[in-house]
């Protein structure tokens, strides 16, 4: 009765069962033999199970990857010039999550809000690091890193706490009247009824919000030298994070050494340029701001940071520079572009504008002509719902800000290695049909029940209760969300109270519609604002 057992079969458990069934066992030894065989079977099955588990824990074992990965550069060239279009196609072919090689770096691209939450919030302890590329790190002035680039250690957490405190709802309530005035000035400036590209005006308004919060200063027009100087600085800083600089840090280092001189100049040249930008342009500007802020009789963000980080002492402010840098660079473009998308969407939605205007008019009538401020947002629920809907339909950062895994971890049977990038595909996340029914429709009503919740508060909720995800995830959530929301609210209230937003007109008086189809997102490194477009802010006839 010697039976040979072939271990070559794929279906080991089934073979074992068949083998046992065919053995002709003597009756007297049946009990012992059955027990031994049972034990043997358990050992074999457990080994097979553990082996299967182990093999399924291979890197990205259950996560698909698209074709077109080449040595040294990964998928970088396959992605092509329109990354969002390519990602959309890959999500359609491969599902809500896939991995690509961004040069040397494994990268997970995720379209599902629930998976993103699991990866970046539930596993946030290990997935909240940032990319440590050499050029981007040179931006850390005086070798200090700001919030955006710091690793998630104790020092960063302290900085984050200081900025969050200084930008919290209670502190902002104090500056609210100043911020309302700024929004009112924007509405007055654009309400000419003529074709207008709102982006330059919005950028200045947004910059003023930041400047007023940081040190109590403001610029007076888009020709103000202070504004021009600041805009140049922001543009140069953004230039050094654009694709060709980032590309060099992602591809294989030996290949980068060969191609870098042809594309960027030598590594030393680039470092020198960046160093000069910091040393001679940014830092003196920030030091001037610190001076003004500390001399001001009013409370401001820089004073609060100095109190928190330097116990209010005067002298060296090197540790404040990166936080000031981050607040200016992360807060100006983002807020301006979010409002720009909102106005573009509203320009073809007169019915939605009417509903918003009715709410504001009712409030004004009941309050002697005063308009609601951010703390009174529950009185204008359709306005706040429409803002959320515009934000959902056209996210400001198309891929959020990349997180990086600080160490290996396991997720749904996959080993996710240290150094993996996470790109939350904001465009797809906000079109998730489970979270947002009929996601293609513009339907502010879906957010009417959120009127009492701020977007800032909602960003800290569990995934099911979050309204949208534009402020990011977990330990890296945007620290300026509250300021941004306050500003967006004020600009919407003031503008829609004073104007109807209408399409631009051509020389024959025909409407030129600016829509999501005709105005593409500009391909910035992080912020995906609209390409320049024109609409009209026509003073309302309120009689
Ligand atoms: C509508 C406007 C804004 C949008 C859409 C936005 C979006 C974001 C996103 C997606 C992140 C990354 C979150 C993550 O990594 O998961 C972020 C981080 C950040 N934002 Fe904003 N933001 C806006 C306004 C602002 C403002 C006004 C400020 C400053 C006052 C600001 C300062 C920052 C800073 C410092 C970080 C880094 C936080 C960290 O890494 O710990 N943002 N923001």
CSV table of N, CA, C and O in Angstrom, one decimal, residues 182 185 189 200-201 204-205 207-208 211 217-233 285 288 292:
chain,number,residue,atom,x,y,z
A,182,UNK,N,-11.0,93.2,3.3
A,182,UNK,CA,-10.1,92.8,2.1
A,182,UNK,C,-11.0,92.2,1.0
A,182,UNK,O,-10.8,92.5,-0.2
A,185,UNK,N,-13.0,94.8,-0.8
A,185,UNK,CA,-12.2,95.6,-1.7
A,185,UNK,C,-12.1,94.8,-3.0
A,185,UNK,O,-12.1,95.3,-4.1
A,189,UNK,N,-13.2,96.1,-6.7
A,189,UNK,CA,-12.2,96.2,-7.8
A,189,UNK,C,-12.7,95.5,-9.1
A,189,UNK,O,-12.4,96.0,-10.2
A,200,UNK,N,-5.4,87.5,-11.2
A,200,UNK,CA,-4.4,88.4,-10.6
A,200,UNK,C,-5.0,89.1,-9.4
A,200,UNK,O,-4.3,89.3,-8.4
A,201,UNK,N,-6.3,89.5,-9.4
A,201,UNK,CA,-6.9,90.1,-8.3
A,201,UNK,C,-7.0,89.2,-7.1
A,201,UNK,O,-6.8,89.6,-5.9
A,204,UNK,N,-3.7,88.7,-5.3
A,204,UNK,CA,-3.4,89.8,-4.4
A,204,UNK,C,-4.2,89.7,-3.1
A,204,UNK,O,-3.7,89.8,-2.0
A,205,UNK,N,-5.5,89.5,-3.3
A,205,UNK,CA,-6.4,89.4,-2.1
A,205,UNK,C,-5.9,88.3,-1.2
A,205,UNK,O,-5.8,88.5,0.0
A,207,UNK,N,-2.9,87.0,-1.1
A,207,UNK,CA,-1.6,87.4,-0.5
A,207,UNK,C,-1.8,88.3,0.7
A,207,UNK,O,-1.2,88.2,1.7
A,208,UNK,N,-2.8,89.3,0.5
A,208,UNK,CA,-3.0,90.2,1.6
A,208,UNK,C,-3.6,89.5,2.8
A,208,UNK,O,-3.2,89.8,4.0
A,211,UNK,N,-0.5,88.1,4.5
A,211,UNK,CA,0.3,89.2,5.0
A,211,UNK,C,-0.3,89.8,6.2
A,211,UNK,O,0.4,90.0,7.3
A,217,UNK,N,0.6,93.7,7.7
A,217,UNK,CA,0.8,94.5,6.5
A,217,UNK,C,-0.2,94.1,5.4
A,217,UNK,O,-0.7,93.1,5.4
A,218,UNK,N,-0.3,95.0,4.4
A,218,UNK,CA,-1.1,94.7,3.2
A,218,UNK,C,-0.5,95.4,2.0
A,218,UNK,O,0.2,96.4,2.1
A,219,UNK,N,-0.9,94.9,0.8
A,219,UNK,CA,-0.5,95.6,-0.5
A,219,UNK,C,-1.8,96.4,-1.0
A,219,UNK,O,-2.9,96.0,-0.7
A,220,UNK,N,-1.5,97.5,-1.8
A,220,UNK,CA,-2.7,98.3,-2.1
A,220,UNK,C,-3.2,98.1,-3.5
A,220,UNK,O,-4.3,98.5,-3.8
A,221,UNK,N,-2.4,97.5,-4.4
A,221,UNK,CA,-2.9,97.2,-5.7
A,221,UNK,C,-2.0,96.2,-6.4
A,221,UNK,O,-1.0,95.9,-5.8
A,222,UNK,N,-2.4,95.7,-7.6
A,222,UNK,CA,-1.5,94.7,-8.2
A,222,UNK,C,-0.2,95.4,-8.8
A,222,UNK,O,0.7,94.7,-9.2
A,223,UNK,N,-0.2,96.7,-8.7
A,223,UNK,CA,1.0,97.4,-9.1
A,223,UNK,C,1.9,97.8,-7.9
A,223,UNK,O,3.0,98.4,-8.1
A,224,UNK,N,1.4,97.6,-6.7
A,224,UNK,CA,2.2,97.9,-5.5
A,224,UNK,C,3.5,97.2,-5.6
A,224,UNK,O,3.6,96.0,-5.8
A,225,UNK,N,4.7,97.9,-5.4
A,225,UNK,CA,6.0,97.3,-5.5
A,225,UNK,C,6.1,96.1,-4.5
A,225,UNK,O,6.8,95.1,-4.8
A,226,UNK,N,5.5,96.2,-3.3
A,226,UNK,CA,5.6,95.1,-2.4
A,226,UNK,C,5.0,93.9,-2.9
A,226,UNK,O,5.5,92.8,-2.8
A,227,UNK,N,3.8,94.1,-3.6
A,227,UNK,CA,3.1,92.9,-4.2
A,227,UNK,C,3.9,92.3,-5.3
A,227,UNK,O,4.1,91.1,-5.4
A,228,UNK,N,4.5,93.2,-6.2
A,228,UNK,CA,5.3,92.7,-7.3
A,228,UNK,C,6.5,91.9,-6.8
A,228,UNK,O,6.8,90.8,-7.4
A,229,UNK,N,7.1,92.4,-5.8
A,229,UNK,CA,8.3,91.7,-5.2
A,229,UNK,C,7.9,90.4,-4.7
A,229,UNK,O,8.6,89.4,-4.9
A,230,UNK,N,6.8,90.3,-4.0
A,230,UNK,CA,6.4,89.1,-3.3
A,230,UNK,C,6.0,88.0,-4.4
A,230,UNK,O,6.4,86.9,-4.3
A,231,UNK,N,5.3,88.5,-5.4
A,231,UNK,CA,4.9,87.6,-6.5
A,231,UNK,C,6.1,87.0,-7.2
A,231,UNK,O,6.1,85.8,-7.5
A,232,UNK,N,7.1,87.8,-7.5
A,232,UNK,CA,8.3,87.3,-8.1
A,232,UNK,C,8.9,86.2,-7.3
A,232,UNK,O,9.4,85.2,-7.8
A,233,UNK,N,9.0,86.5,-5.9
A,233,UNK,CA,9.6,85.5,-5.0
A,233,UNK,C,8.8,84.2,-5.1
A,233,UNK,O,9.4,83.1,-5.1
A,285,UNK,N,13.6,89.4,3.0
A,285,UNK,CA,12.2,89.8,3.0
A,285,UNK,C,11.5,89.3,4.3
A,285,UNK,O,10.8,90.0,4.9
A,288,UNK,N,12.5,91.4,7.2
A,288,UNK,CA,11.7,92.6,7.3
A,288,UNK,C,10.3,92.4,7.9
A,288,UNK,O,9.8,93.2,8.7
A,292,UNK,N,8.6,94.1,11.3
A,292,UNK,CA,7.4,94.8,11.3
A,292,UNK,C,6.3,94.2,12.2
A,292,UNK,O,5.6,94.9,13.0
